[in-house]
Short mmCIF file of C-alpha atoms in Angstrom, two decimals:
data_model
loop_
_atom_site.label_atom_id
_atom_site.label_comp_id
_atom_site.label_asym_id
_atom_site.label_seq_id
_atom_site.Cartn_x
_atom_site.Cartn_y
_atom_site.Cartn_z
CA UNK A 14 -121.25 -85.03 -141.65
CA UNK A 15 -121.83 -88.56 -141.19
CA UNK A 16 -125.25 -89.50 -140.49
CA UNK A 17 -124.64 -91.37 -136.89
CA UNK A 18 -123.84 -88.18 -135.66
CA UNK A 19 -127.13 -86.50 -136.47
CA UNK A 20 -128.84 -88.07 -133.59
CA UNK A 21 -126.66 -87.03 -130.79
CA UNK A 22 -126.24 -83.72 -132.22
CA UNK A 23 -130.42 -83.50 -132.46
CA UNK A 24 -130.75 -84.41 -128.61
CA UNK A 25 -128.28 -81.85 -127.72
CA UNK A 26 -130.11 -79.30 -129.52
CA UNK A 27 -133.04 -79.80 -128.10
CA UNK A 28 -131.52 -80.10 -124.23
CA UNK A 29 -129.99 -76.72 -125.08
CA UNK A 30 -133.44 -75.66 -126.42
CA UNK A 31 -135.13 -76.73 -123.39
CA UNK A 32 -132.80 -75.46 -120.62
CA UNK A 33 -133.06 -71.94 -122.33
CA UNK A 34 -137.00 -72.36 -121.93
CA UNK A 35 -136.87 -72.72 -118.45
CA UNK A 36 -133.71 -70.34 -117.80
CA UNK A 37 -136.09 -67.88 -119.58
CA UNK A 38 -139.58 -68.57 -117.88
CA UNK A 39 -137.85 -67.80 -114.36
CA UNK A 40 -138.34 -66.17 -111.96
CA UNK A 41 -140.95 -68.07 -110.03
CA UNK A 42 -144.95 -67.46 -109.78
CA UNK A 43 -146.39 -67.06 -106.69
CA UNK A 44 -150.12 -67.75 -107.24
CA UNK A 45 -153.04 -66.03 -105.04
CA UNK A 46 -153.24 -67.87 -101.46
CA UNK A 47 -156.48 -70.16 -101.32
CA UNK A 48 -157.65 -71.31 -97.04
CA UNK A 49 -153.90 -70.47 -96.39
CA UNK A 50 -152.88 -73.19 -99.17
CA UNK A 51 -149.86 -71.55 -100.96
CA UNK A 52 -148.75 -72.50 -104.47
CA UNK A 53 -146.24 -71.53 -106.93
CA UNK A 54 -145.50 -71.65 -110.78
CA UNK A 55 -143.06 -72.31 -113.34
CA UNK A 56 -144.66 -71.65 -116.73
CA UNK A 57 -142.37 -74.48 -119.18
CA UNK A 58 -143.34 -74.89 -122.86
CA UNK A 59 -141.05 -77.16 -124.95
CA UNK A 60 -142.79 -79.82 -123.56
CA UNK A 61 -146.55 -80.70 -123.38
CA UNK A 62 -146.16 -82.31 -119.64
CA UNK A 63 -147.34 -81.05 -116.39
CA UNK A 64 -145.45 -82.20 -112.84
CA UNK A 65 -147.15 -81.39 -109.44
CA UNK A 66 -145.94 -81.89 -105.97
CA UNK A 67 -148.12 -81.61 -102.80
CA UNK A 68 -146.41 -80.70 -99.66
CA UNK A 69 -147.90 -81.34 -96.61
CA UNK A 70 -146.33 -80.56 -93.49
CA UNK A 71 -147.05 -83.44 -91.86
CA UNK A 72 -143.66 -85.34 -91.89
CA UNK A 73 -142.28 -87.88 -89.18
CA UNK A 74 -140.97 -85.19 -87.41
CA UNK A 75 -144.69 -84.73 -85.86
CA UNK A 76 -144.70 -88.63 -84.45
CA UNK A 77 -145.02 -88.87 -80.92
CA UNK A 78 -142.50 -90.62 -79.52
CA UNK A 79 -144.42 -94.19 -78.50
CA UNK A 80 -146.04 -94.20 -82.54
CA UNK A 81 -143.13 -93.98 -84.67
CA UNK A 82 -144.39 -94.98 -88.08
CA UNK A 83 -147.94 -92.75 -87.62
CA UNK A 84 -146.90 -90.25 -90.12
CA UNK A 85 -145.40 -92.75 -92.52
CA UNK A 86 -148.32 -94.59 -92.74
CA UNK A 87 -150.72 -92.54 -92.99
CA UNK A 88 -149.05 -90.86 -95.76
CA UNK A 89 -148.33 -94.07 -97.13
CA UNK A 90 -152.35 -95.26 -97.59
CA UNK A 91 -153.31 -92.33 -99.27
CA UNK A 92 -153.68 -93.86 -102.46
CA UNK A 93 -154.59 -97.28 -101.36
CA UNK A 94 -157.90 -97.07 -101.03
CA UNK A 95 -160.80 -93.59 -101.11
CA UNK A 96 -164.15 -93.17 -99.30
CA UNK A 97 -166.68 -90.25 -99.54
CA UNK A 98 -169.78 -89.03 -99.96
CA UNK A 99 -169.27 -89.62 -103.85
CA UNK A 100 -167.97 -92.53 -103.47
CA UNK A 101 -165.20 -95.22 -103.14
CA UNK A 102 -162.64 -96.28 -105.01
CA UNK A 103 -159.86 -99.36 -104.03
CA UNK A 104 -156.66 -99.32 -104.98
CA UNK A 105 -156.87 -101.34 -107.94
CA UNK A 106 -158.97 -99.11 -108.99
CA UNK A 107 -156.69 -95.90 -108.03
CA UNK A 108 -154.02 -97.91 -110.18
CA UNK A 109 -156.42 -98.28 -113.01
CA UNK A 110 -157.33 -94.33 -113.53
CA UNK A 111 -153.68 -93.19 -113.04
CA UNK A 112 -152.69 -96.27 -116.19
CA UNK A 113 -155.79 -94.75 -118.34
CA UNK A 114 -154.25 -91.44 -118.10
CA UNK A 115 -150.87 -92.29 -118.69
CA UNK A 116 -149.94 -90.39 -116.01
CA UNK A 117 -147.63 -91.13 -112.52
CA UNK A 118 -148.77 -90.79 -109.06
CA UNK A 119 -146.53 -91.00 -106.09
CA UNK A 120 -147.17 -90.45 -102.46
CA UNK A 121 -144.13 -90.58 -99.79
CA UNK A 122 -143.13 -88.80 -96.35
CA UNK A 123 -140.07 -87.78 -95.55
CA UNK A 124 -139.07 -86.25 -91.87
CA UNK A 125 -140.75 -82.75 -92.59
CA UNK A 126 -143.26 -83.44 -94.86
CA UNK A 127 -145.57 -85.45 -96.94
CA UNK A 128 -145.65 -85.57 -100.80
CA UNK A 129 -147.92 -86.28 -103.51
CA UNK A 130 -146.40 -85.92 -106.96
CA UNK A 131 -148.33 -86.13 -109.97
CA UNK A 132 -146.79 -86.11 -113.91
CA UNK A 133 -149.30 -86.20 -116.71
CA UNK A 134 -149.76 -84.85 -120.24
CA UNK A 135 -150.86 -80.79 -119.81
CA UNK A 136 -153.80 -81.38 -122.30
CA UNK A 137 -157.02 -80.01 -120.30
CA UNK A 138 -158.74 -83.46 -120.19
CA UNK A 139 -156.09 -85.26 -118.78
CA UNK A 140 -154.70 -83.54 -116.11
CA UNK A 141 -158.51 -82.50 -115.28
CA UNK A 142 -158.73 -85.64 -114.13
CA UNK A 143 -155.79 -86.59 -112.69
CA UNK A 144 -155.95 -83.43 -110.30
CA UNK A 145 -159.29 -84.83 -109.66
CA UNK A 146 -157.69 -88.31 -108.44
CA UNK A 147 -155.24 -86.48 -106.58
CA UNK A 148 -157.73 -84.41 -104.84
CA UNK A 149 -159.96 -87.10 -103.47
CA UNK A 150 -156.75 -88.80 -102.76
CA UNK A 151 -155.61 -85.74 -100.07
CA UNK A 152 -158.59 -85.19 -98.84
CA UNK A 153 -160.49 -88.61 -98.90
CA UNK A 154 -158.40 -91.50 -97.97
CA UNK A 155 -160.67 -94.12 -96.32
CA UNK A 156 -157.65 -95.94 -94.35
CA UNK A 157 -159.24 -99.94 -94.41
CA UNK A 158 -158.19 -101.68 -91.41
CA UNK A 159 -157.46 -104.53 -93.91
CA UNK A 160 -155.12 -102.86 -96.37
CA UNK A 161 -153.29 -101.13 -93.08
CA UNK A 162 -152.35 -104.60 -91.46
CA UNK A 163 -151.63 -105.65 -95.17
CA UNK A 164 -149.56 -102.68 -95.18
CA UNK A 165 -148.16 -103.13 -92.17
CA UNK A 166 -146.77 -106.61 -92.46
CA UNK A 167 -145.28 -105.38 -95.49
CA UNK A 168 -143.40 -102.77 -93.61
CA UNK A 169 -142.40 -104.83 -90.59
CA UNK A 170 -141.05 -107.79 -93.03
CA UNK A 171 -138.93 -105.16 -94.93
CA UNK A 172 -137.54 -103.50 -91.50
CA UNK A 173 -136.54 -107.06 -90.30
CA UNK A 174 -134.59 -107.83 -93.59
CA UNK A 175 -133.06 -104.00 -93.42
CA UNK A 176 -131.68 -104.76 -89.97
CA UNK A 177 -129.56 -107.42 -91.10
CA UNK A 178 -128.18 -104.57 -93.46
CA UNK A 179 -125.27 -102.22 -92.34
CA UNK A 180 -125.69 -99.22 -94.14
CA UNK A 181 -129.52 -98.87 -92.74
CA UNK A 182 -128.55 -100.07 -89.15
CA UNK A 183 -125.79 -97.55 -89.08
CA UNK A 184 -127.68 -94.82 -90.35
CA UNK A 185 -130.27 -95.22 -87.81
CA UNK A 186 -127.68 -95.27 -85.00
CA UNK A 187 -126.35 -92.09 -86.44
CA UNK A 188 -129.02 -90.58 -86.41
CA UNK A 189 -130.23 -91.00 -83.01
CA UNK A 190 -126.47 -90.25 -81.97
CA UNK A 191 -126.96 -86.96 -83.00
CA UNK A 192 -130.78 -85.62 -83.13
CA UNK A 193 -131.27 -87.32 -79.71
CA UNK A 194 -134.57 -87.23 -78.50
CA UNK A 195 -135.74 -84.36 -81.19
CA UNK A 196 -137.98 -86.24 -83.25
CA UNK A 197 -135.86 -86.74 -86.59
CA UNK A 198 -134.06 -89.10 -84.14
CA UNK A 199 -136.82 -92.05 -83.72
CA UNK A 200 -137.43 -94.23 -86.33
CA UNK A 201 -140.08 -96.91 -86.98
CA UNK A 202 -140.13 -100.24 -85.50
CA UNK A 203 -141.62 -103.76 -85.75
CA UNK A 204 -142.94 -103.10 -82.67
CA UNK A 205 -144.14 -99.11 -83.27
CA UNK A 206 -145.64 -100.73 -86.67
CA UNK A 207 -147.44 -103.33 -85.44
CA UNK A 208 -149.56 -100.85 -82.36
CA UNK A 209 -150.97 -98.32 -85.10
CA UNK A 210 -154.73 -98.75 -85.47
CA UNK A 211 -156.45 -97.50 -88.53
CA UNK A 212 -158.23 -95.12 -86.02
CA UNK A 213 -155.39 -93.27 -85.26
CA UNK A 214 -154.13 -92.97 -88.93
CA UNK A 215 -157.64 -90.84 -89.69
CA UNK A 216 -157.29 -89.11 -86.67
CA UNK A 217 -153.14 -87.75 -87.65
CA UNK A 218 -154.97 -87.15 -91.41
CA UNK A 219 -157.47 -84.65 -89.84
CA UNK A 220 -155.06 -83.26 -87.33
CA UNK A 221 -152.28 -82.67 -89.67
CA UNK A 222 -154.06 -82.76 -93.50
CA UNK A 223 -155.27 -78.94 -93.68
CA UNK A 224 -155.10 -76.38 -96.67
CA UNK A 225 -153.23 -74.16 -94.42
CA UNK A 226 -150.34 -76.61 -94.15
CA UNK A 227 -150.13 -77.25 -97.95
CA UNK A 228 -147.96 -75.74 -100.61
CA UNK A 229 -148.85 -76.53 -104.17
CA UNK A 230 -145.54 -76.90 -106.42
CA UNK A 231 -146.58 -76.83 -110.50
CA UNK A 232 -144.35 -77.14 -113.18
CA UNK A 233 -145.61 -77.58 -116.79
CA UNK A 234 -147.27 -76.11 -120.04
CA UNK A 235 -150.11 -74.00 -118.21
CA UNK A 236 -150.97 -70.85 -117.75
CA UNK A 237 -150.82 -68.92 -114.61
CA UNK A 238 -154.79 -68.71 -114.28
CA UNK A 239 -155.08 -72.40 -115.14
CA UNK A 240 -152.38 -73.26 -112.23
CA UNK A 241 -154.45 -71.53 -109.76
CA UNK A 242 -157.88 -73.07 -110.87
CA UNK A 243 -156.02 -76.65 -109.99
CA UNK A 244 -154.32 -75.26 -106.26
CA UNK A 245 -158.02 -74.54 -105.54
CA UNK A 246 -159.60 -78.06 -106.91
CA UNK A 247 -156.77 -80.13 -104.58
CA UNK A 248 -157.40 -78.52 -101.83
CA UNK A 249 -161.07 -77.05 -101.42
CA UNK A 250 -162.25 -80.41 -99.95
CA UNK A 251 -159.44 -80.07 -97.06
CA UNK A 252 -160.54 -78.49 -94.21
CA UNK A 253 -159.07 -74.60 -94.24
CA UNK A 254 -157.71 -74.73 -90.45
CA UNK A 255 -157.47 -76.67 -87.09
CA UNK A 256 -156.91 -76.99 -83.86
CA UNK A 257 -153.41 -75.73 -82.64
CA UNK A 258 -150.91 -78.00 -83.05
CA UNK A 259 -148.57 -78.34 -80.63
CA UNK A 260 -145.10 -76.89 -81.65
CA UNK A 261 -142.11 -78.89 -82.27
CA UNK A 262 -138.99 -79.10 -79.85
CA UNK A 263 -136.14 -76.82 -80.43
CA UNK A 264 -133.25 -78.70 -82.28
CA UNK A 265 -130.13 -77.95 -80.47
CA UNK A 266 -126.61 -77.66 -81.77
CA UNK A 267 -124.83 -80.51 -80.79
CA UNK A 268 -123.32 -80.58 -77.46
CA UNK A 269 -119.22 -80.33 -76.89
CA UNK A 270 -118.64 -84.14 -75.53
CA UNK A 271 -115.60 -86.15 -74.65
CA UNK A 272 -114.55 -88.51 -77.52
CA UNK A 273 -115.50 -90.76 -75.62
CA UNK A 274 -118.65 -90.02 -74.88
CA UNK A 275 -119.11 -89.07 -78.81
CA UNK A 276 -117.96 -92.63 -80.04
CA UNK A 277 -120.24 -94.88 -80.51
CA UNK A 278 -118.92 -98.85 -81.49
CA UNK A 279 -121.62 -101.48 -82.79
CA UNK A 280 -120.33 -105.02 -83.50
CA UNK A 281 -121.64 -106.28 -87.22
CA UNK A 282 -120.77 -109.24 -88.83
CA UNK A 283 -119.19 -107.46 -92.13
CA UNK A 284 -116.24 -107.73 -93.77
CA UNK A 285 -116.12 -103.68 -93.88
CA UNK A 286 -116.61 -101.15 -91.26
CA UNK A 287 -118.74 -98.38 -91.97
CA UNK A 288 -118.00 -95.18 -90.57
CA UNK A 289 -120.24 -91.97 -89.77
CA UNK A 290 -119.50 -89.12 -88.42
CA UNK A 291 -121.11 -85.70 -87.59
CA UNK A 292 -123.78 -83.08 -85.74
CA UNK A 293 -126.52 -80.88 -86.48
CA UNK A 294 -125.98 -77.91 -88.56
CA UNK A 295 -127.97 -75.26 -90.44
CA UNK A 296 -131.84 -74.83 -92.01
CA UNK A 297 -131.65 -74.07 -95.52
CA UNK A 298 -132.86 -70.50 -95.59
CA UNK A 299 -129.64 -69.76 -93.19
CA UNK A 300 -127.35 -66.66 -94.67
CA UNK A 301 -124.45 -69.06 -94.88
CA UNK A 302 -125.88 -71.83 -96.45
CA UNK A 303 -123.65 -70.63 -99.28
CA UNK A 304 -120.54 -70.24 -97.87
CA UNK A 305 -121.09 -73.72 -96.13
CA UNK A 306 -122.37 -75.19 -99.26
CA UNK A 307 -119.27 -74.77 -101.51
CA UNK A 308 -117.19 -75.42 -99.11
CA UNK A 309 -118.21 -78.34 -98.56
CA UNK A 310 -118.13 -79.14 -102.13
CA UNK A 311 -113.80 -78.89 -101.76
CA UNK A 312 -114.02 -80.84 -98.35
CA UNK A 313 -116.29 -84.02 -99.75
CA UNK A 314 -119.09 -83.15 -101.64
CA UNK A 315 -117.23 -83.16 -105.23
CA UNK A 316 -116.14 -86.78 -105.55
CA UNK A 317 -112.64 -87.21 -106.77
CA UNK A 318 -111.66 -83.28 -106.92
CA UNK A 319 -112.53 -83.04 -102.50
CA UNK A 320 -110.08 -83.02 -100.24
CA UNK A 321 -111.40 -85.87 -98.19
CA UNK A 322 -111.00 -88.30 -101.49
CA UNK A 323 -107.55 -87.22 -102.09
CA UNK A 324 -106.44 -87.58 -98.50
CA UNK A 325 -108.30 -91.05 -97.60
CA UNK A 326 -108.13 -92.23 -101.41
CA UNK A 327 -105.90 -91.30 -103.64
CA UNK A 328 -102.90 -91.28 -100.91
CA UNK A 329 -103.50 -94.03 -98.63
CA UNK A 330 -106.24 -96.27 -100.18
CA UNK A 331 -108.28 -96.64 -97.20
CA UNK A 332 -111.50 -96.75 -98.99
CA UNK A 333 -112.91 -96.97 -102.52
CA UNK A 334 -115.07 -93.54 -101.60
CA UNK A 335 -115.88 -90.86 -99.02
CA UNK A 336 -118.34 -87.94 -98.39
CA UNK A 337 -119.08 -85.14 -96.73
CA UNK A 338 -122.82 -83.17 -97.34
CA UNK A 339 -125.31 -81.02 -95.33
CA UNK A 340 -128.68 -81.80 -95.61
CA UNK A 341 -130.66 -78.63 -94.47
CA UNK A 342 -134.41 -78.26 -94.39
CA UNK A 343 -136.63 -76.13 -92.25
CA UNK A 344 -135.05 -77.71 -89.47
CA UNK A 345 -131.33 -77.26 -88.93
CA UNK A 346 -130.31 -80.75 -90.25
CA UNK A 347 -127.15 -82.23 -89.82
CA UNK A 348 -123.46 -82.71 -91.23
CA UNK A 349 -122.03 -85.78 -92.05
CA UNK A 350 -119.09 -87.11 -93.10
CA UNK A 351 -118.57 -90.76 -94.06
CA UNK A 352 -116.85 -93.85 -95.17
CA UNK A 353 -116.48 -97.62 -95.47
CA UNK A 354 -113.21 -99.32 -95.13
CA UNK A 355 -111.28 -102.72 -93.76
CA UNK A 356 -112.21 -103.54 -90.86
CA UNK A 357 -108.66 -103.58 -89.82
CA UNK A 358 -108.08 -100.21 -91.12
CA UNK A 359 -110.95 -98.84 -89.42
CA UNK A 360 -108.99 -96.63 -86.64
CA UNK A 361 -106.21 -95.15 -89.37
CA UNK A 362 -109.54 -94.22 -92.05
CA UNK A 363 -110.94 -92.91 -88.91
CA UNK A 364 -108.04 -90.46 -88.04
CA UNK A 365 -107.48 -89.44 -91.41
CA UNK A 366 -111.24 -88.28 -91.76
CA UNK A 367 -111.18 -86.34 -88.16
CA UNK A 368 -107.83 -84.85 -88.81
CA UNK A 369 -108.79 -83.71 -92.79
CA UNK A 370 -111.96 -82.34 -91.59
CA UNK A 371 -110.41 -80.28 -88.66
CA UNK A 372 -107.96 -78.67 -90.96
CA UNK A 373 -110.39 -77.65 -93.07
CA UNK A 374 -112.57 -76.37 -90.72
CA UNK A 375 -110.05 -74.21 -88.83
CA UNK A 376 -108.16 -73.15 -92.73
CA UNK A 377 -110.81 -73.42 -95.18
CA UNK A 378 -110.09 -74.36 -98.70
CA UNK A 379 -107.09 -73.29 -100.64
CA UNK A 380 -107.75 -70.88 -103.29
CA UNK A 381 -106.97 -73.63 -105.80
CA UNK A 382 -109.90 -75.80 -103.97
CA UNK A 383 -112.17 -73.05 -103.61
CA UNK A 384 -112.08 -72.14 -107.88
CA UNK A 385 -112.32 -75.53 -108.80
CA UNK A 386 -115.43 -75.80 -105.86
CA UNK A 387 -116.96 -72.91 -107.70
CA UNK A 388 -116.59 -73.76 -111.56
CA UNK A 389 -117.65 -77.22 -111.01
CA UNK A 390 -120.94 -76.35 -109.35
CA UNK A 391 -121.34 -73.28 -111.59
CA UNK A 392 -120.73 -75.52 -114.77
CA UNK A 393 -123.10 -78.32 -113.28
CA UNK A 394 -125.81 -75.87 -112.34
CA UNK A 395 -127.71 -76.66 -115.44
CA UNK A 396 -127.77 -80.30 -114.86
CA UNK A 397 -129.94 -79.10 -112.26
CA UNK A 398 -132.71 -78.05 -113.77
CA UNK A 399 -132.73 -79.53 -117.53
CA UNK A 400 -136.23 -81.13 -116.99
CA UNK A 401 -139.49 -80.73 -115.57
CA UNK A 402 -138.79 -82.92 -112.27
CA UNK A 403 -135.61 -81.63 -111.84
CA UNK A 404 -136.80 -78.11 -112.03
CA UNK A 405 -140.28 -79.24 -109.78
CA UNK A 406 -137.24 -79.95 -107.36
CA UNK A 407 -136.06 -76.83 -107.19
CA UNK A 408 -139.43 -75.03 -106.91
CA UNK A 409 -140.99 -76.88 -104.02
CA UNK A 410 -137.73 -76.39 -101.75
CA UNK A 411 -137.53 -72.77 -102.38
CA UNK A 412 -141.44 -72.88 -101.35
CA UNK A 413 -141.06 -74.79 -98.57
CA UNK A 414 -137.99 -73.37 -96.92
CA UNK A 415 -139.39 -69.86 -97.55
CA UNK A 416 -136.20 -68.79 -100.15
CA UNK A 417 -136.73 -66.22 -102.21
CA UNK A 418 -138.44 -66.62 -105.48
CA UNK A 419 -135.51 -65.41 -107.53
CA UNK A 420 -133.28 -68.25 -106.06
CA UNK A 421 -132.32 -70.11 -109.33
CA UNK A 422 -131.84 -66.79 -111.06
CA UNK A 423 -129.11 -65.66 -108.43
CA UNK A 424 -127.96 -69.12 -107.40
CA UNK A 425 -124.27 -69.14 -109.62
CA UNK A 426 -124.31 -65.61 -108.61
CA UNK A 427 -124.23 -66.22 -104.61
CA UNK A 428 -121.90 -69.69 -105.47
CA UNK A 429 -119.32 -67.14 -107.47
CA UNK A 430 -119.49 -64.39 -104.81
CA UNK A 431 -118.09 -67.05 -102.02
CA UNK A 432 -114.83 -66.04 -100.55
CA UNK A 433 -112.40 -68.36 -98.78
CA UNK A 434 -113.00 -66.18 -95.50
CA UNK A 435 -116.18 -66.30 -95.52
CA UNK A 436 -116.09 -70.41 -95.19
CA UNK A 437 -113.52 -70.68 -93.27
CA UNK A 438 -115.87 -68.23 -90.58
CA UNK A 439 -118.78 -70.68 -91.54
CA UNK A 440 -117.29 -73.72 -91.10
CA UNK A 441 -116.08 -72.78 -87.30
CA UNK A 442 -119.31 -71.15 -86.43
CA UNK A 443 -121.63 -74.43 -87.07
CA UNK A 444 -119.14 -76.92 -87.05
CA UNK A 445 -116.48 -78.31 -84.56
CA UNK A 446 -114.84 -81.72 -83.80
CA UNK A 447 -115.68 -81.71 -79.72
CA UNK A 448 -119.50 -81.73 -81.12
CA UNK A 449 -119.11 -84.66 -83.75
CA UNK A 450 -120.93 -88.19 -83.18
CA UNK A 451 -119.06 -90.91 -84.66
CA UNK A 452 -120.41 -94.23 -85.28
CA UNK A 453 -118.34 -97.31 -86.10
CA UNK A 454 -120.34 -100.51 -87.22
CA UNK A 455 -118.06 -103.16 -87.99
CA UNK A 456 -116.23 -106.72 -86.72
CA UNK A 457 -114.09 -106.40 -83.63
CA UNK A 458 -110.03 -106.74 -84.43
#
């Protein structure tokens, strides 16, 4: 064998290696609740590394409507800056300890919940520390008034140049077309930005930045008595409850509308218009999430092998790509189907999309569509969990959408076991064309 080969054929090896690893330290730990903080353990060993994610549920969803931007921020400044009774640290400094260790620290909020993720070597020392840095980072951040207006003209600067962007001003359009006044449906502002006080930050952190509301995520080289040592050192300095929160709006299924009433038309200065379409759907621990799932794979989630590629693609060539996906999460999130084409083709790409997805939705898949669906995603599934991050992916959204623990042991087994019936009965239970928003950004013809 020639010796160029050697090194492809040793990486391959060792991916093979270390998706067998994982495969074989499934199923999933659930370690011993600490003040209601709940955490959860895949033991990996190929690899000396550790990856943690903090999940707090304090996401946007929990901004009231006149602060928009509140939970962002407040997320955002965690590592920017710590105060306590041990000390301070700035955020050079923050930057400094995380480059000593080697190690990656990320915080971010997304519309459910806020993250801190953490990747450093497993070695006792190191990641010692950094769960140290990431504790006093929960639990401690001291919210400057000078690094939040720093912050904030940061933010409003980058909203200003998104707006003159079409993808981000359709998406926010969409999505107020179709969660309405539900939370997920407001979105920051210049002007939402610029009213936050540094007050109110500390005062969402206390509200919303409890033990009870956290779920520890660890993937690494560490034992199962070591993982639960480090839940306990994030979040002991947290306090364990609260007063109530107040609970969060019910998220209704789209209402049946007129089309006219559904379409929405925004005039953009772009030589394509960019097409959205869609309604609220399903939370992720729903029975036919499956069903649903591949399905949707054969209408527009697979690239070239959906149905919505072939039909808007490959036999009319009104646009270089099209998707379909659901994006679940505790909430029922929403369905969405989407393009970007001439803007004089606009009305034909339009038709073709509404009148592909209605046939599916009242005929399913063909049997042809529905094996490719299934060996596709069944062939792909261990792309889905051949590292630590990946696999850290997995584990904190079967923890935080309460799935069972055995998920990724059963997953091609629930893919395999989905019949054509049973999406075609999915498909016109939670979706339906009289309920779809459709946006149209693009230049008059």
């Amino acid at each position: 064998m020639k010796s160029y080969y050697k090194p492809l054929m040793l990486s391959t090896l060792m991916a093979l290696a270390w998706i067998s690893s994982v495969q074989a330290a499934l199923p999933i730990e659930q370690l011993d609740s600490f003040h209601g903080a709940k955490g959860y353990l895949v033991q990996t060993k190929t690899l000396p590394m550790l990856d943690i994610e903090i999940s707090i549920d304090a996401g946007s969803r929990y901004d009231p409507s006149t602060k928009s931007g509140l939970a962002s921020l407040t997320g955002a400044l965690l590592n920017k800056g710590i105060r306590s009774s041990k000390g301070a640290l700035t955020e050079d400094q923050i930057a400094d300890q995380v480059a000593d260790l080697g190690a990656d620290l990320s915080v971010g909020v997304t519309g459910e919940r806020a993250l801190i993720r953490i990747r450093c070597l497993s070695r006792s020392d190191i990641r010692d520390r950094a769960v140290g840095l990431a504790r006093q980072i929960l639990s401690n951040p001291s919210y400057e008034p000078a690094v939040l207006n720093r912050e904030k003209q940061r933010i409003s600067a980058g909203l200003l140049e998104a707006e003159t962007k079409p993808d981000f001003v359709l998406d926010r359009r969409f999505r107020k077309a179709v969660y309405g006044d539900y939370p997920l449906g407001n979105a920051m502002t210049v002007k939402s930005i610029a009213a936050l006080t540094a007050s109110e930050l500390k005062q969402f952190h206390q509200q919303f930045y409890r033990s009870d509301r956290v779920i520890v995520s660890m993937v690494g080289d560490i034992s199962r008595a070591e993982a639960q040592e480090m839940m306990q050192t994030l979040v002991k300095d947290l306090p364990a409850t609260g007063s109530a929160i107040p609970p969060l709006p019910e998220l209704f299924r789209s209402p049946i509308e007129s089309t006219a009433d559904r379409e929405i038309q925004i005039p953009f200065d772009s030589q394509q218009a960019h097409i959205a379409m869609g309604m609220t759907a399903i939370a992720r621990n729903n029975p036919d999430y499956f069903p649903l799932m591949v399905g949707n794979y054969a209408l527009g989630g697979g690239g070239f092998v959906s149905r919505l590629m072939n039909e808007v693609r490959e036999k009319r060539g009104l646009a270089y790509s099209v998707f379909s996906y659901f994006a679940p999460g505790q909430d029922n999130g929403i369905f969405q189907a989407g393009l970007q084409t001439k803007n004089d083709q606009a009305s034909m790409a339009l038709d073709v999309m509404t009148e592909t997805i209605a046939q599916f939705i009242a005929k399913g898949p063909t049997l042809s569509e529905l094996d490719a669906a299934k060996a596709n995603l069944v062939n792909g599934f261990p792309l889905r969990i051949d590292n630590n991050r990946k696999l850290l992916d997995n584990v904190s959204s079967i923890a935080w959408n309460g799935l069972p623990l055995n998920t990724l042991d059963t997953w091609t087994e629930q893919v395999n076991a989905v019949t054509r019936d049973q999406i075609e009965t999915a498909f016109q239970k939670y979706l339906a064309m009289d309920r779809m928003k459709i946006v149209v950004l693009g230049a008059k013809q």
